[in-house]
CSV table of C-alpha atoms in Angstrom, one decimal:
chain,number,residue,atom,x,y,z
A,45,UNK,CA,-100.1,122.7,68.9
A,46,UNK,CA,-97.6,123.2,71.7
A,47,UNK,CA,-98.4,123.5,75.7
A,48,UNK,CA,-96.0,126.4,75.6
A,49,UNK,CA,-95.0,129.2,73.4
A,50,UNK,CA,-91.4,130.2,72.8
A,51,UNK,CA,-91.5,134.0,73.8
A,52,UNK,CA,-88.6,134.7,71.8
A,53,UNK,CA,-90.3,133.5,68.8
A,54,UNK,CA,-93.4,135.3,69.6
A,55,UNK,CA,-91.5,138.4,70.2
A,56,UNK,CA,-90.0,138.2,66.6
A,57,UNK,CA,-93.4,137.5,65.9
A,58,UNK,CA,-94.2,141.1,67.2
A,59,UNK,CA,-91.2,142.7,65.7
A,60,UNK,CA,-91.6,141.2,62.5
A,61,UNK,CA,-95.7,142.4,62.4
A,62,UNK,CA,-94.4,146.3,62.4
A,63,UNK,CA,-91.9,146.4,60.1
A,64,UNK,CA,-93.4,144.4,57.5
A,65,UNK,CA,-90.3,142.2,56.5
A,66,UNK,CA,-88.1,139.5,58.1
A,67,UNK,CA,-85.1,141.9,56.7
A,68,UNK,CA,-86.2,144.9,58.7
A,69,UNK,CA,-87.0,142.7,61.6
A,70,UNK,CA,-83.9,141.5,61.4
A,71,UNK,CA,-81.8,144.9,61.1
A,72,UNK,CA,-84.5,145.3,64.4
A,73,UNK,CA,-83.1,143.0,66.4
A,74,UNK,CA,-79.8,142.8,65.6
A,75,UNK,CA,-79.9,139.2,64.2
A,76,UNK,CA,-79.5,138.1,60.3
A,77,UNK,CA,-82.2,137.1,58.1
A,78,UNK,CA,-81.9,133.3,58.8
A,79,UNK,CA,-82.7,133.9,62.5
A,80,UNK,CA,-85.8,135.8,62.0
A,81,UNK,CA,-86.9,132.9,59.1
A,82,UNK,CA,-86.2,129.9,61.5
A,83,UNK,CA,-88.1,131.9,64.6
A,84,UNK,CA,-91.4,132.2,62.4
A,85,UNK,CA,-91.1,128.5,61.0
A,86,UNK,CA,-90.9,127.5,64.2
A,87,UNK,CA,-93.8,129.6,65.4
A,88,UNK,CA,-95.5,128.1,62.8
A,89,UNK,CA,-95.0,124.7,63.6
A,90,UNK,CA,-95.6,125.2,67.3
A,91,UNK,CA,-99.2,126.5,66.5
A,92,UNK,CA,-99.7,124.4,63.6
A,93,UNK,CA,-100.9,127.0,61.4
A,94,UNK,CA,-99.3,129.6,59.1
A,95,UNK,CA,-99.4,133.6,60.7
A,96,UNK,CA,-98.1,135.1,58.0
A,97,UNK,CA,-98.8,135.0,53.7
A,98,UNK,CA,-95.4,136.0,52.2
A,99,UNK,CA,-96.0,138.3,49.0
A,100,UNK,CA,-93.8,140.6,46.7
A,101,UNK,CA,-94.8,143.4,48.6
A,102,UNK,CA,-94.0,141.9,52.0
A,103,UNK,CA,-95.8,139.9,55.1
A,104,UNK,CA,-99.6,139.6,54.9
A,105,UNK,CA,-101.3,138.4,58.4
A,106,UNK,CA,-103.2,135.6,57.7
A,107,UNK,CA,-106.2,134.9,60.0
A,108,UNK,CA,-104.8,133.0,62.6
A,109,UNK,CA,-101.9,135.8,62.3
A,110,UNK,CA,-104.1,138.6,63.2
A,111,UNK,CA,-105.7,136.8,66.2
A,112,UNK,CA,-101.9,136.4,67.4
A,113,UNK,CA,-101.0,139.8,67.5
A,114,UNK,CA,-103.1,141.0,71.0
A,115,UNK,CA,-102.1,137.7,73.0
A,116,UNK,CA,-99.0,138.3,72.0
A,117,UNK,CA,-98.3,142.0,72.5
A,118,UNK,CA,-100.0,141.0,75.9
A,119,UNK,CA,-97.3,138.5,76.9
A,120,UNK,CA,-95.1,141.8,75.6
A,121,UNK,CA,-96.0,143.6,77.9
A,122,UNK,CA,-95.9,141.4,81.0
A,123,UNK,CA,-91.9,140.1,80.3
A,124,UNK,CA,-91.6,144.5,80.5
A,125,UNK,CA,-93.4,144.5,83.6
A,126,UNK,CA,-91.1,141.5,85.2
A,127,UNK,CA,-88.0,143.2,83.8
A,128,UNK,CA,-89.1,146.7,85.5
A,129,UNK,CA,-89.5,145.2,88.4
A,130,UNK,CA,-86.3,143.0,89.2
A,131,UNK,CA,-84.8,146.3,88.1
A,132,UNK,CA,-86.2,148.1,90.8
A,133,UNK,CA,-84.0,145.8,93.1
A,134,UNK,CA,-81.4,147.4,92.2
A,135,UNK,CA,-80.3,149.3,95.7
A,136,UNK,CA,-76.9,150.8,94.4
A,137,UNK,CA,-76.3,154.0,92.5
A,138,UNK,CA,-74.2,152.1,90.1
A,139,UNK,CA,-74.5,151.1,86.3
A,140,UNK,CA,-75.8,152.5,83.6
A,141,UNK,CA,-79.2,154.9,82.4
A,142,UNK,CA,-80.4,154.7,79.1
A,143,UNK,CA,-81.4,158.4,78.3
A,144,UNK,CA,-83.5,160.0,75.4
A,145,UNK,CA,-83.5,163.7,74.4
A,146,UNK,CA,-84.0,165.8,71.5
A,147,UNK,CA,-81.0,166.9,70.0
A,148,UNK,CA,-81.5,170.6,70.9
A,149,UNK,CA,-81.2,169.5,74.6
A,150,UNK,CA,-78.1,167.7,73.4
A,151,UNK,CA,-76.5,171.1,72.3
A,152,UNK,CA,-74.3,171.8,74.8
A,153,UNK,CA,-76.2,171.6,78.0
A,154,UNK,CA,-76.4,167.7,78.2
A,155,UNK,CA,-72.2,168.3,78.3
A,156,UNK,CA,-72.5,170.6,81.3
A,157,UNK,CA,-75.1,168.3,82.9
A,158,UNK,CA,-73.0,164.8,82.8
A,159,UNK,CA,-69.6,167.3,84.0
A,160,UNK,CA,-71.3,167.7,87.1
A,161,UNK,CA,-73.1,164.4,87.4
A,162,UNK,CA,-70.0,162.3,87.2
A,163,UNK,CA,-68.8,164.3,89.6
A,164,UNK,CA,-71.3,162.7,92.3
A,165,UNK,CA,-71.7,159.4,90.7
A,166,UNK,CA,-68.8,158.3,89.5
A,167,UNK,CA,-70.2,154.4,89.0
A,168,UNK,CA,-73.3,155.4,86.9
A,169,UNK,CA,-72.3,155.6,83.0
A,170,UNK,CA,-75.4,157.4,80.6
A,171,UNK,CA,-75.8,156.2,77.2
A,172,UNK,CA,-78.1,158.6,75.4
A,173,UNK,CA,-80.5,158.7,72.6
A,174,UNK,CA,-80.3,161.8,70.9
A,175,UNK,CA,-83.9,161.8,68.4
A,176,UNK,CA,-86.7,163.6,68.3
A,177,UNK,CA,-88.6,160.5,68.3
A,178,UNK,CA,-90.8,159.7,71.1
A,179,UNK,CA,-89.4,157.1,72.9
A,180,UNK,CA,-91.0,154.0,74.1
A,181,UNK,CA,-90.6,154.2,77.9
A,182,UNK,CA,-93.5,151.4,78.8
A,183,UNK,CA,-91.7,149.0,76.6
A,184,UNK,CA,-88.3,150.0,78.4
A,185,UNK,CA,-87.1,151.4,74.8
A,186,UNK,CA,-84.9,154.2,77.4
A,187,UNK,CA,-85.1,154.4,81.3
A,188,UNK,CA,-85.5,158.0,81.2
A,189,UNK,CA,-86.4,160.5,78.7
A,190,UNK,CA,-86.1,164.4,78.7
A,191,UNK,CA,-88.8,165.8,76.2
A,192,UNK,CA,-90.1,169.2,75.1
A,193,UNK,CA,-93.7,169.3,74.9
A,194,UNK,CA,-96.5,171.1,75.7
A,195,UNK,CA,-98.2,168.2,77.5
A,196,UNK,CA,-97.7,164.5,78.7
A,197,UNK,CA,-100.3,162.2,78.4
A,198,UNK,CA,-98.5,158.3,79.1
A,199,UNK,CA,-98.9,156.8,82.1
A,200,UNK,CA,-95.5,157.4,83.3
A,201,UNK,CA,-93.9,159.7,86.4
A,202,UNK,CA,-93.3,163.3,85.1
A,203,UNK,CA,-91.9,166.3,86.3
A,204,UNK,CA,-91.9,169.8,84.4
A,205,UNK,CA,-88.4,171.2,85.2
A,206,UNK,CA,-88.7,174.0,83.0
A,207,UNK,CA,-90.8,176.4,80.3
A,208,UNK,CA,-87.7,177.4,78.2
A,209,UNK,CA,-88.0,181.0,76.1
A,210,UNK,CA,-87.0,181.7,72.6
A,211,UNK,CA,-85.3,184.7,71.0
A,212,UNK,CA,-84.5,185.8,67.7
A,213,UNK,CA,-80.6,185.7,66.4
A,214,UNK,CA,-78.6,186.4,63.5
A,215,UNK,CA,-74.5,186.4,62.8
A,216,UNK,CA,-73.2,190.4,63.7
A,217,UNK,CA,-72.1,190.7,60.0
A,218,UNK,CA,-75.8,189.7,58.9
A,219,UNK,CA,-77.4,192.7,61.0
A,220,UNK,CA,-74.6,194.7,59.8
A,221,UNK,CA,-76.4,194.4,56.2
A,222,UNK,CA,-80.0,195.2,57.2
A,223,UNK,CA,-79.5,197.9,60.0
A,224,UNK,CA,-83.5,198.5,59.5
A,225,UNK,CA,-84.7,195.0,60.4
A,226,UNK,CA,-87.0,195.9,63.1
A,227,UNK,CA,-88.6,199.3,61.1
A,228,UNK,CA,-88.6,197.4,57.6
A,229,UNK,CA,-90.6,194.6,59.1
A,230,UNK,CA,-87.4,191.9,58.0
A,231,UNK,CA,-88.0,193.4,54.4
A,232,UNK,CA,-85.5,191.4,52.5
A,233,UNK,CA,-83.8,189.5,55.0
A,234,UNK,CA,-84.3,186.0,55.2
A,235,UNK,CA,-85.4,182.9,57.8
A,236,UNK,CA,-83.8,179.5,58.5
A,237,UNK,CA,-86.6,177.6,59.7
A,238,UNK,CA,-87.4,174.4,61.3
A,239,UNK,CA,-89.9,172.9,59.0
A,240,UNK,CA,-92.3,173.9,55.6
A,241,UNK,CA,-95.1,175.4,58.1
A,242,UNK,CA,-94.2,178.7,57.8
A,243,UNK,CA,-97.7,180.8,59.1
A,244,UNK,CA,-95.7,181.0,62.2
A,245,UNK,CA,-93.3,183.9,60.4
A,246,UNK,CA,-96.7,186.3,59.8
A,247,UNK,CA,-96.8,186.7,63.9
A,248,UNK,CA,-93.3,186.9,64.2
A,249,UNK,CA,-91.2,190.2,64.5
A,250,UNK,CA,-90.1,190.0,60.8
A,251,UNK,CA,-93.5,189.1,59.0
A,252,UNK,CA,-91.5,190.0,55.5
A,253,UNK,CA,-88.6,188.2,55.5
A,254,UNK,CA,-88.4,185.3,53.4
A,255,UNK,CA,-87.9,182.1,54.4
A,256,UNK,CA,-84.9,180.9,52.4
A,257,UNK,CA,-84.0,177.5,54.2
A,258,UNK,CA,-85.6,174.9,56.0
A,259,UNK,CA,-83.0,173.3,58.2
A,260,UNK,CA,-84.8,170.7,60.7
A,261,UNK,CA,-82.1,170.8,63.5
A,262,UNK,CA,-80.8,173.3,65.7
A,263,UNK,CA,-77.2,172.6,64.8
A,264,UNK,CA,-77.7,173.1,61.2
A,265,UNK,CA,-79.8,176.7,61.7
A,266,UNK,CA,-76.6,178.0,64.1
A,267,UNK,CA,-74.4,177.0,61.7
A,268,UNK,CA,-76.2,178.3,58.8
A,269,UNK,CA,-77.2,181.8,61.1
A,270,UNK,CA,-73.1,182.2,61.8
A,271,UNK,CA,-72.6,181.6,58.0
A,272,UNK,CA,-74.6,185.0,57.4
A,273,UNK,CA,-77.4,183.2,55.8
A,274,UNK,CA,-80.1,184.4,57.8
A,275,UNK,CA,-82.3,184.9,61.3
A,276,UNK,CA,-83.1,181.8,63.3
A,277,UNK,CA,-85.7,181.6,66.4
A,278,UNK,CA,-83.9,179.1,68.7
A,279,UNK,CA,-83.8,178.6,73.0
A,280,UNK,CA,-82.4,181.2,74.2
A,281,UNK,CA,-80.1,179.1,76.2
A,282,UNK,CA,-78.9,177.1,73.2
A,283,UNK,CA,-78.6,180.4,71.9
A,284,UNK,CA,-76.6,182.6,74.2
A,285,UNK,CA,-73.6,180.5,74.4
A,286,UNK,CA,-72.3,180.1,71.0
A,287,UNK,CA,-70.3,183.7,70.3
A,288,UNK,CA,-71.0,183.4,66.9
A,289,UNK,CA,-74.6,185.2,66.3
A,290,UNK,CA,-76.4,187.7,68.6
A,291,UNK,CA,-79.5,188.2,70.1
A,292,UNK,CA,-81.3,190.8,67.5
A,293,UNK,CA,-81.8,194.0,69.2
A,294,UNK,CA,-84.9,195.2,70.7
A,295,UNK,CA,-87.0,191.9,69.7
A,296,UNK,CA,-88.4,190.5,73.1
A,297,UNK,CA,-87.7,187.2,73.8
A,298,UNK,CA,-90.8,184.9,73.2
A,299,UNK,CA,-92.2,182.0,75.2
A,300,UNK,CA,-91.1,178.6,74.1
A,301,UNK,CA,-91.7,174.8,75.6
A,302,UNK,CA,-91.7,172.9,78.7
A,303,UNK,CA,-88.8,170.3,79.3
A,304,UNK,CA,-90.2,167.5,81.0
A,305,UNK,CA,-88.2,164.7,82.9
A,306,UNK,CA,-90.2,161.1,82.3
A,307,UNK,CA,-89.7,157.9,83.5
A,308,UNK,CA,-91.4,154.6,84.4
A,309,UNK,CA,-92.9,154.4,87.2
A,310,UNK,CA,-91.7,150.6,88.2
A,311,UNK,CA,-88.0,152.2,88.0
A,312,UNK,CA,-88.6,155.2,90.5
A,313,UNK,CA,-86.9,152.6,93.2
A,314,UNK,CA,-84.1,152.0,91.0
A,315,UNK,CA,-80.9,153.6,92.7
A,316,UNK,CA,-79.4,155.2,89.5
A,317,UNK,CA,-82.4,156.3,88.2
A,318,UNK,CA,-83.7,158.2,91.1
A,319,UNK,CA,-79.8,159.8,91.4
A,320,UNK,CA,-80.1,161.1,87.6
A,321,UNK,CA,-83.8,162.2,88.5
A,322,UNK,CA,-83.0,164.1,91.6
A,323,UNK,CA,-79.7,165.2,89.9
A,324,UNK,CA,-81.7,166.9,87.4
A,325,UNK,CA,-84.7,168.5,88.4
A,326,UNK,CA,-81.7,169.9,90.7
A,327,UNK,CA,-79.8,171.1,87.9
A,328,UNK,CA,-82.3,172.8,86.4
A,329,UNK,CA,-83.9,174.5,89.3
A,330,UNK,CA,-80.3,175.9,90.1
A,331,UNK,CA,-80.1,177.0,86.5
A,332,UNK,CA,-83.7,178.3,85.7
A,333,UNK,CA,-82.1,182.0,84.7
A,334,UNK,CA,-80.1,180.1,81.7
A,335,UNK,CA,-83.5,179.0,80.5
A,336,UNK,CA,-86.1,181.8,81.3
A,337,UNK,CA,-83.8,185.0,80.5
């Protein structure tokens, strides 16, 4: 065995452990099957020992494998902590910010947001992540990452810029053809919803309306709500500004979730990163009536 340990073969070591397969691991890192092959056979060598079993219905850890995996994801997270850190020598508000967002904070408002923010940093570029997958921020998968959530539990830096509220809308047309919603209880109108849990619609203002479609994104219910195809329960802010559907009358607005801004606490020195912090707990202390109204 080997003094020393490539790291990038280790670290294809890693990838390759949770997805299964040198293919995935490959479409992982960006590299083509052959790479990944040649890392672990190399790996192999250097340790003298076989990690993985290959089978028909993928990678198998063999026991020397398995006793890999912690040393390894340890050694993971140290080349993080280094690259956190000689990031956080970074002194001038230039560059670019990885950000993550769900794609209902993508709907408009990230547009206003980067308007006003290139306006005062002209040298910082974002590229975002729009997903409503949690994102990775100890492992530096994003440098910052604007969630909705109730609560927070990593061991990052968090603010809570704002708790958002919810209303009920619908296409004019489609209140036009049930002018009793509110009396009839939502007796033969219809929901879009966000997902197959439905016990949410027996507390809402319509209890008897149907849910007719499950549409997982906000894009697709305001598109499907200014089609006439039925009520949606969206932010209000996303809400508001598309002139195509309306607040339904006399329904009071309803409480929704907390936006938090995260972000690793070895990058709260970085220059850019603290601009696009301050820049937007700013931006939406300045704009809390767009969220809460």
């Amino acid at each position: 065995m080997k003094r020393e340990l490539d790291w990038d073969h280790l670290r294809t070591f890693l990838v390759a452990v949770r997805t299964g397969s040198f293919r995935q691991a490959a479409e992982k890192l960006g590299v083509n099957h052959g790479t990944v092959h040649r890392a672990i056979s190399a790996l192999e060598r250097d340790l003298g020992t076989r990690v993985f079993d290959r089978t028909t219905s993928g990678l198998q850890l063999t026991q020397s494998g398995e006793a890999l995996v912690e040393p390894a994801e340890e050694m993971e997270s140290q080349a993080s902590a280094i690259t956190r850190r000689i990031s956080g020598l970074d002194l001038a508000p230039s560059g670019s910010i990885r950000l993550s967002l769900p794609p209902a904070l993508s709907h408009g408002l990230l547009a206003d947001m980067l308007f006003e923010f290139t306006e005062l940093y002209p040298d910082i570029s974002v590229h975002t992540i729009s997903t409503n997958r949690v994102s990775d921020l100890q492992k530096l998968e994003t440098d910052i990452s604007l969630r909705v959530a109730r609560n927070v539990d990593e061991d990052v830096l968090g603010r809570k810029l704002v708790t958002f509220v919810q209303a009920v809308y619908a296409s004019p047309d489609y209140l036009k053809m049930y002018p009793q919603l509110l009396e009839n209880e939502g007796e033969g109108a219809n929901w879009i919803a966000w997902s197959s849990l439905q016990d949410w619609v027996a507390g809402s203002p319509f209890p008897k309306a149907q849910v007719r479609h499950v549409l997982p994104e906000v894009s697709m219910q305001i598109e499907a709500a200014a089609k006439h195809l039925g009520l949606i329960k969206i932010p209000a802010f996303i809400g508001d500004v598309d002139p195509r559907i309306v607040r339904v009358p006399a329904v009071p607005i309803q409480s929704g979730y907390p936006v938090w801004l995260l972000y690793h606490r070895d990058l709260r020195r970085v220059a850019r990163v603290r601009a696009f912090v301050d820049f937007t707990t700013s931006f939406f202390a300045r704009n809390e009536r767009r969220f809460t109204h």
